[in-house]
Coordinates of C-alpha atoms and ligand atoms in Angstrom, one line a residue:
M681 CA 196.8 228.7 158.0
N682 CA 199.7 226.4 158.1
Y683 CA 199.6 222.7 159.6
K684 CA 202.0 219.9 160.4
K685 CA 200.9 216.4 159.5
I686 CA 202.0 213.6 161.9
N687 CA 201.2 210.0 161.2
V688 CA 200.9 207.7 164.2
N689 CA 199.9 204.2 163.5
T690 CA 199.2 203.1 167.1
A691 CA 197.9 199.7 165.9
L692 CA 201.3 198.3 164.5
P693 CA 202.1 195.6 163.9
S694 CA 198.4 194.3 163.9
N695 CA 195.6 195.7 161.6
P696 CA 194.0 198.9 162.8
R697 CA 190.4 198.8 164.1
A698 CA 189.7 202.4 162.7
R699 CA 191.2 205.5 161.3
V700 CA 190.9 208.6 163.4
M701 CA 192.3 212.0 162.9
I702 CA 193.4 214.1 165.8
I703 CA 193.4 217.8 165.2
Y704 CA 195.6 219.6 167.8
T705 CA 194.9 223.3 168.2
G706 CA 196.4 223.7 171.6
G707 CA 195.0 224.2 175.0
T708 CA 196.1 223.1 178.5
L709 CA 196.2 219.5 177.6
G710 CA 199.5 220.0 175.6
M711 CA 200.9 222.9 177.6
T712 CA 204.1 223.0 179.5
H713 CA 205.7 225.5 182.0
D714 CA 208.0 228.2 180.6
E715 CA 211.1 229.3 182.4
N716 CA 208.9 231.6 184.6
G717 CA 206.3 229.0 185.3
V718 CA 203.6 230.3 182.9
L719 CA 201.6 227.7 181.0
I720 CA 202.3 227.9 177.2
P721 CA 201.1 225.6 174.3
F722 CA 203.5 222.8 173.2
D723 CA 203.9 220.6 170.3
F724 CA 202.2 217.4 169.8
Q725 CA 205.1 214.9 169.9
H726 CA 205.3 215.8 173.6
I727 CA 201.8 214.7 174.3
L728 CA 202.6 211.4 172.5
N729 CA 205.3 210.8 174.8
H730 CA 202.9 210.8 177.7
L731 CA 200.4 208.4 176.1
P732 CA 201.9 205.0 175.8
T733 CA 198.5 203.5 176.2
L734 CA 197.5 204.8 172.8
K735 CA 198.9 201.6 171.3
S736 CA 196.3 199.5 173.0
L737 CA 193.5 201.2 171.0
R738 CA 194.6 199.7 167.9
L739 CA 193.9 202.8 165.7
D740 CA 195.5 204.3 162.7
V741 CA 195.8 207.9 164.0
T742 CA 196.8 210.8 161.9
V743 CA 197.5 214.1 163.8
I744 CA 197.1 217.5 162.1
S745 CA 198.7 220.0 164.4
F746 CA 198.3 223.9 164.2
E747 CA 201.9 225.0 163.3
T748 CA 201.6 227.2 166.4
P749 CA 199.2 225.6 168.9
I750 CA 197.3 228.3 170.8
D751 CA 195.6 229.0 174.0
S752 CA 192.0 228.8 173.2
S753 CA 191.4 232.5 174.4
N754 CA 193.0 233.4 171.0
I755 CA 190.7 231.5 169.0
Q756 CA 188.9 233.2 166.2
P757 CA 186.4 232.3 163.4
E758 CA 189.6 231.7 161.0
H759 CA 190.5 228.9 163.4
W760 CA 186.9 227.3 163.0
Q761 CA 187.3 227.7 159.3
A762 CA 190.5 225.9 159.5
I763 CA 189.1 223.0 161.7
G764 CA 186.1 222.7 159.4
Q765 CA 188.3 222.6 156.2
I766 CA 190.6 219.9 157.8
I767 CA 187.5 217.7 158.6
F768 CA 185.9 218.3 155.1
D769 CA 189.1 217.6 153.2
N770 CA 189.9 214.3 155.2
Y771 CA 186.2 213.2 155.7
S772 CA 186.2 210.2 153.3
E773 CA 189.5 208.6 154.6
Q774 CA 188.6 208.8 158.3
D775 CA 186.2 207.0 160.6
G776 CA 186.2 209.8 163.2
F777 CA 187.8 213.0 164.3
V778 CA 189.1 214.2 167.7
V779 CA 189.7 217.9 168.2
L780 CA 192.2 218.8 171.0
H781 CA 191.3 222.4 172.1
G782 CA 191.6 224.6 175.1
T783 CA 188.6 224.6 177.5
D784 CA 188.1 228.3 177.7
T785 CA 186.3 228.6 174.2
M786 CA 185.7 225.0 173.4
A787 CA 181.8 225.5 173.7
F788 CA 182.1 228.2 171.1
T789 CA 184.1 226.1 168.7
S790 CA 182.1 223.1 169.2
S791 CA 178.9 225.1 168.5
A792 CA 180.5 226.7 165.5
L793 CA 181.5 223.3 164.1
S794 CA 178.2 221.7 164.8
F795 CA 176.5 224.4 162.5
M796 CA 179.4 224.4 159.9
L797 CA 179.4 220.6 159.2
R798 CA 176.0 219.9 157.4
G799 CA 175.0 216.4 157.0
L800 CA 177.5 214.7 159.4
T801 CA 177.5 211.0 159.6
K802 CA 180.8 210.6 161.6
P803 CA 181.8 211.6 165.1
V804 CA 183.7 214.9 165.6
I805 CA 184.8 214.8 169.4
F806 CA 186.3 217.8 171.0
T807 CA 188.3 217.3 174.2
G808 CA 190.9 219.0 176.2
A809 CA 192.1 219.1 179.8
Q810 CA 192.2 221.2 183.0
L811 CA 195.7 220.0 183.9
P812 CA 198.5 219.5 181.3
I813 CA 199.4 216.0 180.3
V814 CA 202.8 216.3 182.0
E815 CA 201.2 216.7 185.4
P816 CA 200.7 213.3 187.3
R817 CA 197.1 214.0 188.2
S818 CA 196.1 215.2 184.8
D819 CA 192.7 214.5 183.4
A820 CA 194.2 214.7 179.9
R821 CA 194.9 211.0 179.4
E822 CA 191.3 209.8 180.2
N823 CA 189.7 212.6 178.4
L824 CA 191.9 211.9 175.2
I825 CA 191.8 208.1 175.3
T826 CA 188.0 207.8 175.8
A827 CA 187.4 210.7 173.1
L828 CA 189.5 208.4 170.7
E829 CA 187.2 205.3 171.7
I830 CA 184.0 207.3 171.1
A831 CA 185.4 208.6 167.7
S832 CA 186.0 205.2 166.6
D833 CA 183.0 203.4 168.2
T834 CA 180.5 201.7 165.9
L835 CA 177.2 199.7 166.1
N836 CA 176.3 197.5 163.4
G837 CA 179.2 199.0 161.3
K838 CA 177.9 202.5 161.7
P839 CA 179.4 205.2 163.9
R840 CA 177.7 205.4 167.2
V841 CA 177.8 209.2 167.5
P842 CA 177.4 211.1 164.1
E843 CA 177.6 214.5 165.8
V844 CA 179.9 217.3 167.0
C845 CA 180.3 216.6 170.7
I846 CA 182.5 217.5 173.7
Y847 CA 183.8 214.6 175.7
F848 CA 185.0 215.7 179.1
D849 CA 185.1 214.3 182.6
Y850 CA 183.3 211.0 181.9
E851 CA 180.5 212.8 179.9
L852 CA 179.8 213.1 176.4
I853 CA 177.7 216.2 175.5
R854 CA 176.2 217.8 172.4
G855 CA 178.8 220.5 171.1
C856 CA 176.1 223.1 170.5
R857 CA 174.4 222.5 174.0
A858 CA 177.7 222.8 176.0
K859 CA 178.8 225.6 178.3
K860 CA 182.1 225.9 180.3
V861 CA 180.9 226.1 183.9
E862 CA 184.0 225.2 185.9
S863 CA 187.6 226.4 185.8
M864 CA 189.1 224.4 188.8
H865 CA 187.5 221.0 189.0
F866 CA 187.5 218.6 186.3
D867 CA 183.8 218.6 185.3
A868 CA 184.2 221.7 183.2
F869 CA 181.2 221.5 180.8
Q870 CA 177.5 221.2 181.4
S871 CA 174.5 220.7 179.0
E872 CA 171.7 222.0 181.1
N873 CA 169.0 221.9 178.6
Y874 CA 169.8 218.5 176.8
P875 CA 170.6 215.0 178.1
V876 CA 174.1 213.8 178.3
L877 CA 174.7 211.7 175.1
A878 CA 177.0 209.1 176.9
K879 CA 178.5 208.4 180.3
A880 CA 181.8 206.6 180.6
G881 CA 182.4 204.2 183.4
V882 CA 183.6 200.7 183.1
K883 CA 181.9 200.8 179.7
I884 CA 180.6 203.6 177.6
D885 CA 176.9 203.9 178.2
Y886 CA 175.2 205.7 175.2
E887 CA 172.0 207.5 175.6
V888 CA 170.7 206.2 172.2
D889 CA 167.5 208.2 172.0
A890 CA 169.3 211.5 172.6
I891 CA 171.8 211.0 169.9
S892 CA 171.1 212.4 166.4
T893 CA 170.6 210.1 163.5
A894 CA 173.2 210.1 160.8
A895 CA 172.5 212.4 157.8
T896 CA 171.5 211.0 154.5
K897 CA 172.9 213.9 152.3
P898 CA 176.6 214.3 151.6
L899 CA 178.7 216.4 153.9
E900 CA 178.4 220.1 153.2
L901 CA 180.7 222.8 154.8
W902 CA 179.3 226.2 155.6
S903 CA 182.2 228.4 156.6
R904 CA 181.6 232.0 155.9
F905 CA 181.3 234.0 159.1
D906 CA 180.3 237.7 159.7
T907 CA 181.4 239.0 162.9
N908 CA 179.1 242.0 163.0
V909 CA 177.5 240.4 166.1
S910 CA 177.5 241.7 169.6
L911 CA 176.5 240.6 173.0
L912 CA 174.7 242.5 175.7
K913 CA 174.4 241.1 179.2
L914 CA 171.7 242.9 181.4
F915 CA 172.3 243.7 185.0
P916 CA 170.3 246.1 187.2
G917 CA 171.8 249.5 187.0
I918 CA 173.0 249.2 183.3
R919 CA 173.0 252.6 181.7
A920 CA 171.1 253.8 178.7
E921 CA 174.4 255.1 177.2
T922 CA 175.9 251.5 177.4
V923 CA 172.9 249.9 175.7
Q924 CA 173.1 252.8 173.0
S925 CA 176.8 252.5 172.4
I926 CA 176.5 248.8 171.7
L927 CA 173.6 249.4 169.3
D928 CA 175.7 252.1 167.6
T929 CA 178.5 249.8 166.8
P930 CA 179.4 250.5 163.3
G931 CA 178.3 247.6 160.9
L932 CA 176.3 245.8 163.7
K933 CA 174.0 243.3 162.1
A934 CA 172.8 241.2 165.2
L935 CA 172.7 241.4 169.0
V936 CA 172.4 238.6 171.4
L937 CA 170.6 240.1 174.4
E938 CA 171.3 238.0 177.6
T939 CA 168.2 238.7 179.7
Y940 CA 166.9 237.6 183.1
G941 CA 165.1 234.4 184.0
S942 CA 162.7 233.2 181.2
G943 CA 163.6 236.1 178.9
N944 CA 162.7 239.3 180.9
A945 CA 164.2 242.6 180.6
P946 CA 163.4 246.2 181.8
N947 CA 160.1 247.4 180.0
A948 CA 161.0 251.0 180.5
E949 CA 161.2 253.4 177.6
W950 CA 164.9 254.1 177.9
F951 CA 165.6 250.5 177.3
L952 CA 162.9 249.6 174.8
E953 CA 163.0 252.5 172.5
P954 CA 166.7 252.2 171.3
L955 CA 166.1 248.5 170.8
A956 CA 163.0 249.0 168.9
T957 CA 164.8 251.6 166.6
A958 CA 167.7 249.2 166.0
I959 CA 165.2 246.5 165.1
K960 CA 163.4 248.8 162.6
N961 CA 167.0 249.5 161.1
G962 CA 167.3 245.7 160.5
I963 CA 169.3 244.7 163.4
L964 CA 168.3 241.1 164.6
V965 CA 168.0 241.0 168.3
V966 CA 167.9 237.4 169.9
N967 CA 166.7 236.9 173.4
I968 CA 168.9 234.3 175.3
S969 CA 168.5 233.7 179.2
Q970 CA 171.3 234.3 181.5
C971 CA 170.0 231.2 183.2
P972 CA 171.8 228.1 182.0
G973 CA 168.7 225.8 182.6
G974 CA 165.2 226.6 181.3
M975 CA 164.1 228.7 178.3
V976 CA 163.0 232.0 177.1
M977 CA 159.3 232.4 176.9
Q978 CA 158.5 235.9 175.6
G979 CA 155.0 236.9 176.7
K980 CA 155.0 234.9 180.0
Y981 CA 155.6 238.2 181.8
E982 CA 154.8 241.7 181.0
T983 CA 158.7 242.3 181.0
S984 CA 159.3 239.9 178.1
K985 CA 155.9 240.7 176.3
A986 CA 157.4 244.1 175.5
L987 CA 160.4 242.4 173.8
S988 CA 158.1 240.4 171.4
D989 CA 156.1 243.5 170.6
I990 CA 159.1 245.3 169.2
G991 CA 160.3 242.3 167.4
V992 CA 163.0 240.8 169.6
I993 CA 163.4 237.1 168.5
S994 CA 163.2 234.4 171.1
G995 CA 166.3 232.2 171.3
A996 CA 164.4 229.5 173.2
D997 CA 166.9 227.3 175.3
M998 CA 170.0 228.1 173.1
T999 CA 173.3 228.8 174.9
T1000 CA 174.9 232.1 174.3
E1001 CA 177.7 230.1 172.6
A1002 CA 175.3 228.7 170.2
A1003 CA 173.5 231.8 169.6
V1004 CA 176.6 233.9 168.9
T1005 CA 178.2 231.4 166.6
K1006 CA 175.1 230.5 164.7
L1007 CA 174.3 234.2 164.1
M1008 CA 177.9 234.8 162.7
L1009 CA 177.7 231.8 160.3
L1010 CA 174.2 232.4 159.1
L1011 CA 174.9 236.1 158.5
G1012 CA 178.0 235.3 156.7
Q1013 CA 176.7 232.4 154.7
F1014 CA 173.2 233.6 153.9
G1015 CA 172.7 237.3 154.9
A1016 CA 170.3 238.9 157.3
D1017 CA 167.0 237.8 155.8
R1018 CA 167.8 234.1 155.9
A1019 CA 169.5 234.4 159.2
K1020 CA 166.3 235.9 160.6
E1021 CA 164.3 232.9 159.4
L1022 CA 166.8 230.2 160.5
I1023 CA 168.0 231.5 163.8
S1024 CA 164.8 230.1 165.7
Q1025 CA 164.9 226.8 163.7
S1026 CA 167.0 223.9 165.2
L1027 CA 169.8 223.2 162.7
S1028 CA 171.9 220.8 164.8
G1029 CA 169.8 220.1 167.8
E1030 CA 170.8 223.3 169.5
L1031 CA 167.3 224.4 170.7
T1032 CA 164.1 222.8 171.8
L1033 CA 161.2 223.6 169.6
T1034 CA 157.9 224.1 171.7
Ligands
LIG949 N1 193.5 228.8 178.8 C1 193.3 227.3 178.3 C2 192.7 227.3 177.1 O1 191.6 227.4 176.9 C3 192.5 226.6 179.3 C4 192.2 225.1 179.1 O2 192.8 224.7 178.1 O3 191.7 224.4 180.0 O4 193.4 227.2 176.0

């Protein structure tokens, strides 16, 4: 993938307070209207023109921009690999990273990156906007400026947030706990099962106990993805043929099953039998609830005990975004046996162990 590198020393002429790299992938934040009024991604220079306040942050900012910025609906694992590689290659020279990304798939990318970057000691803060920066009422300026502040913030000389996070609408949330829940209002993201890591008001209040401690091992990058993963969301009336056709996907290695409530599903033969056969044939089936809050508790009801009995793995309180990206990465990096062991372990604080 090709990039453009842009150096923006916002601290001139005084000494910069910190070095932050912005990785610009695209998204609404930097979009502009084409001749038909349709929003299309635009280049980074145009963002800078709308951010005169950047200078007051006294940061040495380097921008790496995707050669062609994209709407995040076009994001693919290759883009996650590119973002991970840029962070890995520039890690020692930077104090923190801000990734500008469309909101539509931001929770998938932030989840993927939180699994890819092993042993993080520096902040990687995703942000974007619901309105382009060119709009007078845009949320882009606040989101970007505060993301840069968080990415460069230290306590006793150490980065305050050594995690992959999303900063959006005055809240900092863990990247692998995030979900996009709103497409009209500015509060686009939610972390239903884990506390907010910080709230930005007059000052930024960090929830110190909720933030991960920095790793002690050197940074490692896991970047091999296997996309032989599928997602099946249950609904009353779903047909046996639909279930079967997903399980018959050529090459399928893992299925995220989006179940009801605390992890319940029909306990009828037409549903359980094909699932049991798939599991016997080596397909990993992970149970994730359709409820954003709460967790899968297989065995609480008869309708989830049956899933345990046939070997469905509980995904606890993981989001679908975390489960899908974690499975793709574990399968690609380590293969099915190790993926089966690691899927129910907390790798980056994505699930609550009970
Ligand atoms: N479609 C846009 C994107 O995800 C939406 C946004 O940025 O908010 O790239």
